[in-house]
Coordinates of C-alpha atoms in Angstrom, one line a residue:
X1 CA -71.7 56.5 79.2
X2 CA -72.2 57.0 83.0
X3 CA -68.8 55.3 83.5
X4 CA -67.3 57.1 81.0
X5 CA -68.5 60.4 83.0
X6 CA -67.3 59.1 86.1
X7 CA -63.8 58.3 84.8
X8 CA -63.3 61.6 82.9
X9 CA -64.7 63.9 86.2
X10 CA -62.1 62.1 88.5
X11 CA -59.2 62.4 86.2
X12 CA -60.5 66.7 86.4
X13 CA -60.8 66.4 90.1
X14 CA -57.3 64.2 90.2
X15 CA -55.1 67.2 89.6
X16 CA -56.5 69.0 92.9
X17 CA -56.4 66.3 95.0
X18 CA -54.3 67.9 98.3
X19 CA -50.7 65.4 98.7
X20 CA -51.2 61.7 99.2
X21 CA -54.8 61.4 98.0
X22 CA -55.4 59.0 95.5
X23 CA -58.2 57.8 93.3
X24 CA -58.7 53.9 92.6
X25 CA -61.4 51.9 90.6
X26 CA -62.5 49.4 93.0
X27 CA -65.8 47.9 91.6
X28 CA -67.1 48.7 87.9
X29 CA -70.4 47.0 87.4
X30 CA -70.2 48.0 83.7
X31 CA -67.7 45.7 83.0
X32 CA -70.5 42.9 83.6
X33 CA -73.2 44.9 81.5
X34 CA -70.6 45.6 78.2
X35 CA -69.4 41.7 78.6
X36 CA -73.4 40.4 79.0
X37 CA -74.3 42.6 76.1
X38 CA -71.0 41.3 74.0
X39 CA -72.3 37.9 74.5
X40 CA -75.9 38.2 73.8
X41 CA -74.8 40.2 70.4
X42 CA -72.5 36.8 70.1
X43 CA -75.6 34.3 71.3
X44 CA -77.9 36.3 68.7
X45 CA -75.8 35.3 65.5
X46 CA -75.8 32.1 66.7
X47 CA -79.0 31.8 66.7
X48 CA -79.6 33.2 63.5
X49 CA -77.1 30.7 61.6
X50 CA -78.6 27.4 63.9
X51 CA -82.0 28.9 62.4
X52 CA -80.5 28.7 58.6
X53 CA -79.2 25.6 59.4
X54 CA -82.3 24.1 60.8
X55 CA -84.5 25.1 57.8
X56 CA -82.3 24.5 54.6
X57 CA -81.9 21.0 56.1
X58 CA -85.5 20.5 56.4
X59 CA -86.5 22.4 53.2
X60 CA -83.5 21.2 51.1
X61 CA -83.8 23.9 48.6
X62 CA -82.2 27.2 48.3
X63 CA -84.8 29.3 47.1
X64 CA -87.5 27.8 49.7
X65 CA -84.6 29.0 53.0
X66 CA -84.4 32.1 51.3
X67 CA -87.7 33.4 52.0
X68 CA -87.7 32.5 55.8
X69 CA -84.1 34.1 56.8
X70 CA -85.2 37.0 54.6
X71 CA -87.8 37.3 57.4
X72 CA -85.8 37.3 60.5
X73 CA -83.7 40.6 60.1
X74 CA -86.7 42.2 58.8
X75 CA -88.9 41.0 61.8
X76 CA -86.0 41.9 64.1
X77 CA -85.5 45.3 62.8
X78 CA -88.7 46.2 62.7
X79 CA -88.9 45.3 66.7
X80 CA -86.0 47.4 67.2
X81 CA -88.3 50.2 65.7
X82 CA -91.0 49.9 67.9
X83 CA -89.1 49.5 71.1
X84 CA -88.0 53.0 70.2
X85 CA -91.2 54.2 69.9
X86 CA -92.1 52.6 73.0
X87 CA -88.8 54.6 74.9
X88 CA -87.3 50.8 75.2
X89 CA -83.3 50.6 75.9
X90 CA -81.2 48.2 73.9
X91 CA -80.1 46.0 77.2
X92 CA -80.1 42.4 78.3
X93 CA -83.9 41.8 78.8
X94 CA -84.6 43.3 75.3
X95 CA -81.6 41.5 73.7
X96 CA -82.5 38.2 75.2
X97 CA -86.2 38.7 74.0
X98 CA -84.8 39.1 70.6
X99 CA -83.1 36.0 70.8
X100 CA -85.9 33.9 71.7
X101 CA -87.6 35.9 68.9
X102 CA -85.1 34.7 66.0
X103 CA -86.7 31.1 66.3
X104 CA -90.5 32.2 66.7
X105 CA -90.3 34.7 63.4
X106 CA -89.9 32.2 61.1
X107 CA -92.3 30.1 62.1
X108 CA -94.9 31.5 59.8
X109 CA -93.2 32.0 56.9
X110 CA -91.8 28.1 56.5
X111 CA -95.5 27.0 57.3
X112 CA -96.1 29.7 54.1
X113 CA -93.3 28.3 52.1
X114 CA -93.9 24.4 52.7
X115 CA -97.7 25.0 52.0
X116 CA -96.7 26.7 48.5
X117 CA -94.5 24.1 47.7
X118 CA -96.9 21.4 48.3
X119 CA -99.1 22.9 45.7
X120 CA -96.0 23.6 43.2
X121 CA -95.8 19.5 43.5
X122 CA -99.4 19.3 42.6
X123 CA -98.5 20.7 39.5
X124 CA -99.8 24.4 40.0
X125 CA -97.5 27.4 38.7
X126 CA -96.2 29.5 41.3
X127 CA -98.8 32.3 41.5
X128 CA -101.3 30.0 41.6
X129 CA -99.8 27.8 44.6
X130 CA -99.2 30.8 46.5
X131 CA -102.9 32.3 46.2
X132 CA -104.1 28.7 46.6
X133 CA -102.1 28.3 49.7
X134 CA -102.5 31.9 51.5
X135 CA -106.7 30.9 51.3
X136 CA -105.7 28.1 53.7
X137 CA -103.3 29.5 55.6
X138 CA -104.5 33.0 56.4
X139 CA -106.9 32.0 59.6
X140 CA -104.5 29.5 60.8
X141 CA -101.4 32.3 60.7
X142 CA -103.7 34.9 62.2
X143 CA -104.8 32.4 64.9
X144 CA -101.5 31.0 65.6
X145 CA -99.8 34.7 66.5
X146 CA -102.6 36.0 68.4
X147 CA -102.2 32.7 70.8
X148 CA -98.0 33.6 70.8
X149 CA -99.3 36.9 71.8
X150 CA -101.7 36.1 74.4
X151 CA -98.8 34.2 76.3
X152 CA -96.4 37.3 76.5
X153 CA -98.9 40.4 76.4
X154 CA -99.8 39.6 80.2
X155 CA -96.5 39.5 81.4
X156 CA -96.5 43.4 80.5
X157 CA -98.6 44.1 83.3
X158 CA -96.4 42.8 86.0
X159 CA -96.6 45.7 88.2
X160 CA -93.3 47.3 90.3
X161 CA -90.1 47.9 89.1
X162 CA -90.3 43.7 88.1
X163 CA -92.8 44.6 85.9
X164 CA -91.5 47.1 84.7
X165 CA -88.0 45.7 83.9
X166 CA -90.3 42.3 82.0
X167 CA -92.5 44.5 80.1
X168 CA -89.5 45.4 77.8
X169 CA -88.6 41.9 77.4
X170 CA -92.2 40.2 76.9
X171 CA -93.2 43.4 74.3
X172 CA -89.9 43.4 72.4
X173 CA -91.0 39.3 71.0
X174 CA -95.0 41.2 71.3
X175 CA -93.7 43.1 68.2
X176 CA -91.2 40.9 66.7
X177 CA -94.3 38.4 66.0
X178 CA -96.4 40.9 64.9
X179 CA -93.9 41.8 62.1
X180 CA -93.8 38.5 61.2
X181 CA -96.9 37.7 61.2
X182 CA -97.6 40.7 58.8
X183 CA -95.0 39.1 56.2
X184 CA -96.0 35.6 56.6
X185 CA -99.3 37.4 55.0
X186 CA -97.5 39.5 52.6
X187 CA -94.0 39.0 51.9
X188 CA -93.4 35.1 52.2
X189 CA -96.0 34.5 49.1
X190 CA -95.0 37.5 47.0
X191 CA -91.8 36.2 47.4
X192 CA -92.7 32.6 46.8
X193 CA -94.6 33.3 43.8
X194 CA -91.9 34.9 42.3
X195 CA -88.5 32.7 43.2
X196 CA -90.1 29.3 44.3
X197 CA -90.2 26.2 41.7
X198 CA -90.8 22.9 41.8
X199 CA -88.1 20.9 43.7
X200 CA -85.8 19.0 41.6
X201 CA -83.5 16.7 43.7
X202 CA -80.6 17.8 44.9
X203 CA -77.4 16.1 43.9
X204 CA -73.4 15.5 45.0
X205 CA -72.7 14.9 48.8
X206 CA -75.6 17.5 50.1
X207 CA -78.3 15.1 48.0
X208 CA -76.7 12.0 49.6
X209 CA -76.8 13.9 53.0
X210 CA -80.7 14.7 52.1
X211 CA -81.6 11.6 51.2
X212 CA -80.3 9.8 54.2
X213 CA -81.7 12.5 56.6
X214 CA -85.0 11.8 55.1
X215 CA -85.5 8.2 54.8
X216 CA -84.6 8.8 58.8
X217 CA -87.5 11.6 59.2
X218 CA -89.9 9.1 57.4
X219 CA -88.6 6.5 59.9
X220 CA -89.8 8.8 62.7
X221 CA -93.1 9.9 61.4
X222 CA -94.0 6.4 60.4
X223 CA -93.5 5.5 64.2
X224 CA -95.2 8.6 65.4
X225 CA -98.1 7.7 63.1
X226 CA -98.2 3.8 64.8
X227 CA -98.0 5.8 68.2
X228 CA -100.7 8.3 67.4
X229 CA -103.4 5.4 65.5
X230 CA -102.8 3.2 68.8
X231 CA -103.3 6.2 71.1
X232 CA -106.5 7.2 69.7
X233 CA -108.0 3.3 70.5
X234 CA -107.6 4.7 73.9
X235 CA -109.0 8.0 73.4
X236 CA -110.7 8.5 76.9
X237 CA -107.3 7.6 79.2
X238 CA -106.1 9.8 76.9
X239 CA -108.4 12.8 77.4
X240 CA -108.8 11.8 80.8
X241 CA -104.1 12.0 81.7
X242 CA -105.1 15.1 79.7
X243 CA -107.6 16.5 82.2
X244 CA -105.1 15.4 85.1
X245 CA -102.6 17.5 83.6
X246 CA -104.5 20.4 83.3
X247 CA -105.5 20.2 87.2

């Protein structure tokens, strides 16, 4: 808008400029702002669709991805409409913290969704699942966020014009978990209870796809099983590599 200003005010002042005078644009640093802003627009939708991706491949049923994506425009809105409360500007920090945002908001909601299906396997209706789920869940979601939280809410008191110029981008995810935290605890098993039902095995290319994508998971988490059971033989160097870590 500033540029804009500029542009129109020296095309005013361009028709009393005395013989020979000229006006040039040498160096436009909005250029650099509209292209960052175009890309992190572009970088965003990626996101979202490698997100989708990521959890219909893993879930492997339509109605189970639903819920989640449901939950990342929601989450993302709703941080939209606290960074205006807050007198935030739509720019690269706060765009940027929205990207990193579109993978941490779902979070919840799959750990919701898997739980509830779990118990739909078990051979409970979908109500009960969901109730039966959200009494082990509720804590761990709760817990979970606040930790998210506690990583970016000190970043906000960066002091100086630093600080100031972080504080957006640290709050902007601050608000984006909060929201989706909040459905994970409302939304994701209203929702389940109403759409989810028990998996039935998907078939054509996609359920050959599944079915060798998972007999290659179970390949992995048998290994990382073997890894885990040997590790804990050795529990102190374990705790102890730990400790040096830490220090």
């Amino acid at each position: 808008d500033v540029a804009t200003g500029v542009r129109d005010a020296i095309e005013e002042l361009r028709q009393n400029f005395p013989p020979g005078m000229k006006a040039e644009e040498v160096f436009n640093t909005t250029e650099f702002v509209q292209a960052s802003l175009d890309e992190v627009v572009k970088t965003l939708l990626e996101a979202i669709l490698l997100v989708v991706a990521v959890i219909f491949i893993f879930l492997q049923d339509w109605r189970a991805t639903i819920i989640p994506v449901i939950a990342i425009p929601v989450s993302l809105i709703g941080s939209l409409a606290f960074m205006l409360m807050f007198g935030f500007s739509i720019n690269n920090l706060t765009m940027f913290g929205l990207i990193l945002a579109t993978g941490l908001v779902v979070d919840d909601a799959i750990v919701v969704v898997e739980a509830i299906a779990v118990k739909l396997e078990q051979g409970m209706n979908p109500l009960q699942a969901s109730l039966e789920a959200m009494q082990e869940l509720t804590g761990a979601v709760i817990a979970t966020s606040l930790v998210l939280m506690a990583v970016f809410i000190p970043v906000a008191f960066f002091p100086g014009t630093t600080g100031r110029i972080y504080q957006q981008f640290a709050l902007t995810i601050v608000f984006s978990i909060a929201i989706s935290t909040f459905n994970a605890l409302s939304f994701s098993p209203s929702m389940s209870a109403l759409i989810l039902r028990r998996h039935e095995e998907t078939r054509g290319f996609l359920g050959t796809l599944f079915r060798y994508f998972n007999r290659y998971l179970g390949w992995i988490i048998n290994r990382y099983k073997k890894i885990v059971t040997f590790l804990i033989k050795f529990r102190g160097l374990v705790i102890g590599l730990f400790i040096v870590g830490v220090v």
